[in-house]
Amino acid sequence: MSERSPATRRTLWLVLSLVFAFLYTPIAVLVALSFNQGGLPTVWSGFSLKWYASLAGNAAILSAALNTLIVALVSTAIATLLGTLLAIGVEMRRQYGSGLEALIFAPMIIPDIVLAIALLSFFSLLDFTLGLHTIILAHVVFNLAFVCSVVRARLKSFDWSIVEASADLGASAVTTFRRVTLPVILPAVVAGALLAFTLSVDEFIIAFFTAGAGRASTTLPMQIYAMIRFGITPEINALATIVMAVSITALTLSQRLNRGVIGQ
Amino acid sequence: MVSQIRLRSSLLMAPALAWLTALMVVPCALVLALAFFRRGIYGGIEYTFTLENFGLVFDPLYAGIFLNSARIAGTATLIAVVIGYAAAYAIAAAPRRLQPVFLFFAVLPFWSNYLIRTYAWIVLLNREGLITQLLRWLGYTGEPPSMLYTEGAVIAGLVYNYLPFVILACYAPLSRLNPELAEASRDLGASAMTTFRRVILPLTVPGIAAGAVFVFVLSIGNFVTPALLGGGRFQMIGNLVYDQFLTANDWPFGAALAMTLIAIMLLVLTAQALAADRASGRTAEAKGGADV
Amino acid sequence: MTATTLRHRSLKTSSIALGLALALSAPAAAADLVISNWDGYMAPDAMAAFKAATGVSGEVVVHATNEEIMGKLVASGGKGYDVVFVSSPFAEVLNKLGLIETIDHAKVPNLANLYPEAAKLPHDVGNNFSVPYTWGTTGLCYRSDLVKTEPASWNDLLAPSDALKGKTTMLATDRWLLAAGQLAKGYSVNETDPAKLAEVKDLLISAKKTLLAYDDTTFYSKLVSGEALMVQAWDGWCNYGIAENPQIKYVIPREGSDLWVDTMVVMKASANKDAAFQFINFMLDAKNHAWAAQNIDYKVPNKPAMESLPADFLAKFPNMSMPVAELVKFEQLRDVGDAQRDYSKIVSEIKAAQ
């Protein structure tokens, strides 16, 4: 923001503060509720740490959280790779019919329940064993479409003549990708990966249908939605609070580390 | 040269397209084909060909639900795009070192569960909730405002949950805007507003479009928010499809509804994408006699 | 720079995770028995106790709603599951679709603990394919300290007094939403006559105008906070409200209620049917079944279990002591076959009405 006028800078900071206030207001409530004495999700009845203690002893929730992390990380990694390649392929071609366009939009548009039932019926038909791996296969389907959209948005204004020039100068395709294309699309790839991870962490219906019968492939949203009938206890709020605290710590550490490395 | 580009692009696209074909096109085609059969008396499938399911889809009731949920999703999209674009712009203008940090903090709230985030909103907004209590503490004595179980609450909930996706989508093209570009435009005498309108906005339209598509398709398929923040008074089209498959156990009608929905949305989206592409003029010369 | 390092790191983490995922999804030492249930619907240590008693190991997985587990069982043919907990109309459909096994009474001797009435439930006379686990009624749950006159009719909910307008909720699940209207009109909860269903629809659309919300998950906390004053509720859920605030009371309107029954069924695809029957037998043990009554505040159809409940518990939740003879007078929700299409269309019309 260095070359901007002070007024513009103030406005931009104001926008950021307001948006972050909006994003974090319910999160403050959620964190507060993790210390709620009573079990009702919407009524405050006193301070207590008991939900943290009971979370520590709840093997079902903890294993579900680990499963969710695995599904989200693996499906994000695969989808980021495939989605990025797809985006480059599509935009490089610069001439694509509506069929291809529709195929890429489809995973975002098909109602979750249709994809969920379709995949389960399909896997059963093939006698495919269900497990965490089938959830990952399914999550990659929609995740890659989202990653592809974000990367394409950036490639729209990419000047492909640089790629040609690089090739003319004798650089191999891989070198050209690493030195020319990748640096340009990297922020979009990171944004796409964050988006895919966020979608996957919270996805319920498709995971429920494509999961195997058993604890080993129960994800956190499956565990939480199942609590609806007898009330979602603040254990989940405690878990969310811990997840956020850990993420923030990890980010802070990595920032420190990076600065250290750059400093040398 | 052209054929070499085609070959290379095909190779790049192949893994993703194979994935989509095996795990989306084939399975979904199998289920959607059920639209042409009859529902069995106990919810199974009776394999006699019929078009009656499509006849039912065109009942004004479903058209009404479709239009209403499109209106709610559209409003949420509009608001989310305006706020999200502004936030992405501010992030892209921040010092480079801080940008990934801001992006991270924009998605972090969404690594908690959808249900408990929604419950948190209920705690804030309900008639006996935190906002009402705050108002009372400030000396307000009238009837508490009714904020929950309204269309506004549904829209706010959708905007909240999908805002980070707009921020991410808009950030992608904004982050590569060369500050010198804006400077050059200013040096040529353009006002800040003109620079934004003529230089920055057109370059970032693809990001806005991607973000808008995200919010719209995720909103129109959402059912937790209308159920909890809308008090179940509003039905989204995604909910309707879900109900046919699971509550009514009527897969043929669910498939017919889903197929119609997918067809309409694909038509609109691909038309929009192709039009945007053509409008940008970028592909004009390449398109020529291409396979459009 | 930061972004690059972040990405490299995430790639490394994800390859570790990929290895982990593959290791986990390899056919691990599977439990002998897989039970699908609502979370919290049986004792947390039930499987350990079952293993101690029988030597059979098992694990519990959870489902959110009847509809979801049903969809999953239909799409997969029920593979992987042994015992599933579902409400009776769903058990009925699973049976008609040929997905569940006949109950072998010789292997479930504790069926003798059931009230005789529980073996004659209309959805499955003789417990051929389902074993009842809990049962109860649907009525009105209200704040006796804030509602002036005790509600007595479904119409007190559907056409509330001015003081209650905007302070009532109804269940969101199709069949129970319709049941309130059907009962108010004096019709069967399984009515299929289109003209009568149209009347029910009109009644429920007019009731929508005075409702705070449709809610079948947090209605009791709305009563506790005072946001709602009267709600349509299952008896057991009203008890959760009563546990928080003794001023909350439950009443069955004079037009009656439905009789809801949650059941246990054994999947035909199960490879461990004997163990599955053993498990059902274990749950019907008086002590184990009493746990359900005392911890989820639902009536159970088990005579010795109900008789073992402490007096102070029964005093706290009056609807727990409802005589069985009275309970079974009510009609069960049944699968309505082809009329299901009319039912779901009516519910869509009600939910879409402005």
mmCIF file of N, CA and C in Angstrom, chain C residues 172-208:
data_model
loop_
_atom_site.group_PDB
_atom_site.id
_atom_site.type_symbol
_atom_site.label_atom_id
_atom_site.label_comp_id
_atom_site.label_asym_id
_atom_site.label_seq_id
_atom_site.Cartn_x
_atom_site.Cartn_y
_atom_site.Cartn_z
ATOM 1 N N ALA C 172 -40.320 -30.013 11.832
ATOM 2 C CA ALA C 172 -40.037 -29.793 10.416
ATOM 3 C C ALA C 172 -40.138 -31.077 9.611
ATOM 4 N N THR C 173 -40.075 -32.227 10.277
ATOM 5 C CA THR C 173 -40.091 -33.496 9.552
ATOM 6 C C THR C 173 -41.490 -33.756 8.994
ATOM 7 N N ASP C 174 -41.538 -34.057 7.688
ATOM 8 C CA ASP C 174 -42.800 -34.142 6.942
ATOM 9 C C ASP C 174 -43.970 -34.774 7.690
ATOM 10 N N ARG C 175 -43.754 -36.022 8.106
ATOM 11 C CA ARG C 175 -44.896 -36.774 8.608
ATOM 12 C C ARG C 175 -45.453 -36.189 9.902
ATOM 13 N N TRP C 176 -44.581 -35.678 10.767
ATOM 14 C CA TRP C 176 -45.082 -35.136 12.028
ATOM 15 C C TRP C 176 -45.716 -33.767 11.833
ATOM 16 N N LEU C 177 -45.172 -33.020 10.876
ATOM 17 C CA LEU C 177 -45.777 -31.734 10.539
ATOM 18 C C LEU C 177 -47.213 -31.964 10.067
ATOM 19 N N LEU C 178 -47.400 -32.923 9.153
ATOM 20 C CA LEU C 178 -48.737 -33.219 8.655
ATOM 21 C C LEU C 178 -49.615 -33.793 9.766
ATOM 22 N N ALA C 179 -49.016 -34.621 10.634
ATOM 23 C CA ALA C 179 -49.810 -35.274 11.677
ATOM 24 C C ALA C 179 -50.541 -34.254 12.546
ATOM 25 N N ALA C 180 -49.882 -33.122 12.855
ATOM 26 C CA ALA C 180 -50.541 -32.109 13.694
ATOM 27 C C ALA C 180 -51.840 -31.644 13.036
ATOM 28 N N GLY C 181 -51.794 -31.429 11.716
ATOM 29 C CA GLY C 181 -52.983 -30.990 11.001
ATOM 30 C C GLY C 181 -54.010 -32.102 10.879
ATOM 31 N N GLN C 182 -53.532 -33.302 10.607
ATOM 32 C CA GLN C 182 -54.452 -34.436 10.461
ATOM 33 C C GLN C 182 -55.192 -34.696 11.765
ATOM 34 N N LEU C 183 -54.471 -34.673 12.884
ATOM 35 C CA LEU C 183 -55.109 -34.917 14.178
ATOM 36 C C LEU C 183 -56.094 -33.802 14.511
ATOM 37 N N ALA C 184 -55.705 -32.546 14.233
ATOM 38 C CA ALA C 184 -56.581 -31.419 14.535
ATOM 39 C C ALA C 184 -57.902 -31.544 13.790
ATOM 40 N N LYS C 185 -57.830 -32.086 12.571
ATOM 41 C CA LYS C 185 -59.041 -32.245 11.765
ATOM 42 C C LYS C 185 -59.786 -33.527 12.113
ATOM 43 N N GLY C 186 -59.206 -34.331 12.990
ATOM 44 C CA GLY C 186 -59.854 -35.586 13.356
ATOM 45 C C GLY C 186 -59.609 -36.709 12.355
ATOM 46 N N TYR C 187 -58.602 -36.546 11.500
ATOM 47 C CA TYR C 187 -58.302 -37.591 10.523
ATOM 48 C C TYR C 187 -57.200 -38.507 11.027
ATOM 49 N N SER C 188 -57.060 -39.623 10.321
ATOM 50 C CA SER C 188 -55.972 -40.545 10.620
ATOM 51 C C SER C 188 -54.635 -39.897 10.261
ATOM 52 N N VAL C 189 -53.581 -40.267 10.986
ATOM 53 C CA VAL C 189 -52.259 -39.736 10.646
ATOM 54 C C VAL C 189 -51.707 -40.395 9.385
ATOM 55 N N ASN C 190 -52.462 -41.361 8.833
ATOM 56 C CA ASN C 190 -52.070 -41.995 7.567
ATOM 57 C C ASN C 190 -53.108 -41.733 6.474
ATOM 58 N N GLU C 191 -53.904 -40.677 6.657
ATOM 59 C CA GLU C 191 -54.989 -40.339 5.720
ATOM 60 C C GLU C 191 -54.430 -40.164 4.296
ATOM 61 N N THR C 192 -55.126 -40.748 3.308
ATOM 62 C CA THR C 192 -54.638 -40.570 1.933
ATOM 63 C C THR C 192 -55.671 -39.922 1.016
ATOM 64 N N ASP C 193 -56.891 -39.656 1.524
ATOM 65 C CA ASP C 193 -57.923 -39.040 0.689
ATOM 66 C C ASP C 193 -57.482 -37.624 0.281
ATOM 67 N N PRO C 194 -57.335 -37.368 -1.041
ATOM 68 C CA PRO C 194 -56.806 -36.070 -1.484
ATOM 69 C C PRO C 194 -57.615 -34.877 -0.974
ATOM 70 N N ALA C 195 -58.947 -35.009 -0.878
ATOM 71 C CA ALA C 195 -59.756 -33.881 -0.434
ATOM 72 C C ALA C 195 -59.431 -33.556 1.022
ATOM 73 N N LYS C 196 -59.317 -34.603 1.842
ATOM 74 C CA LYS C 196 -59.003 -34.364 3.257
ATOM 75 C C LYS C 196 -57.587 -33.808 3.411
ATOM 76 N N LEU C 197 -56.669 -34.332 2.584
ATOM 77 C CA LEU C 197 -55.294 -33.828 2.655
ATOM 78 C C LEU C 197 -55.242 -32.350 2.258
ATOM 79 N N ALA C 198 -56.108 -31.959 1.323
ATOM 80 C CA ALA C 198 -56.140 -30.548 0.916
ATOM 81 C C ALA C 198 -56.576 -29.671 2.087
ATOM 82 N N GLU C 199 -57.560 -30.161 2.873
ATOM 83 C CA GLU C 199 -57.989 -29.384 4.054
ATOM 84 C C GLU C 199 -56.835 -29.239 5.042
ATOM 85 N N VAL C 200 -56.131 -30.360 5.247
ATOM 86 C CA VAL C 200 -54.992 -30.337 6.170
ATOM 87 C C VAL C 200 -53.966 -29.315 5.704
ATOM 88 N N LYS C 201 -53.725 -29.318 4.389
ATOM 89 C CA LYS C 201 -52.748 -28.383 3.824
ATOM 90 C C LYS C 201 -53.164 -26.936 4.113
ATOM 91 N N ASP C 202 -54.442 -26.629 3.854
ATOM 92 C CA ASP C 202 -54.895 -25.252 4.075
ATOM 93 C C ASP C 202 -54.737 -24.843 5.540
ATOM 94 N N LEU C 203 -55.087 -25.786 6.415
ATOM 95 C CA LEU C 203 -54.958 -25.498 7.846
ATOM 96 C C LEU C 203 -53.503 -25.200 8.205
ATOM 97 N N LEU C 204 -52.591 -26.019 7.687
ATOM 98 C CA LEU C 204 -51.183 -25.849 8.054
ATOM 99 C C LEU C 204 -50.573 -24.601 7.415
ATOM 100 N N ILE C 205 -51.080 -24.231 6.222
ATOM 101 C CA ILE C 205 -50.576 -22.986 5.624
ATOM 102 C C ILE C 205 -51.026 -21.788 6.449
ATOM 103 N N SER C 206 -52.272 -21.835 6.937
ATOM 104 C CA SER C 206 -52.704 -20.698 7.748
ATOM 105 C C SER C 206 -51.960 -20.684 9.088
ATOM 106 N N ALA C 207 -51.614 -21.874 9.594
ATOM 107 C CA ALA C 207 -50.868 -21.927 10.860
ATOM 108 C C ALA C 207 -49.458 -21.362 10.700
ATOM 109 N N LYS C 208 -48.931 -21.484 9.493
ATOM 110 C CA LYS C 208 -47.552 -21.022 9.268
ATOM 111 C C LYS C 208 -47.397 -19.535 9.606
#
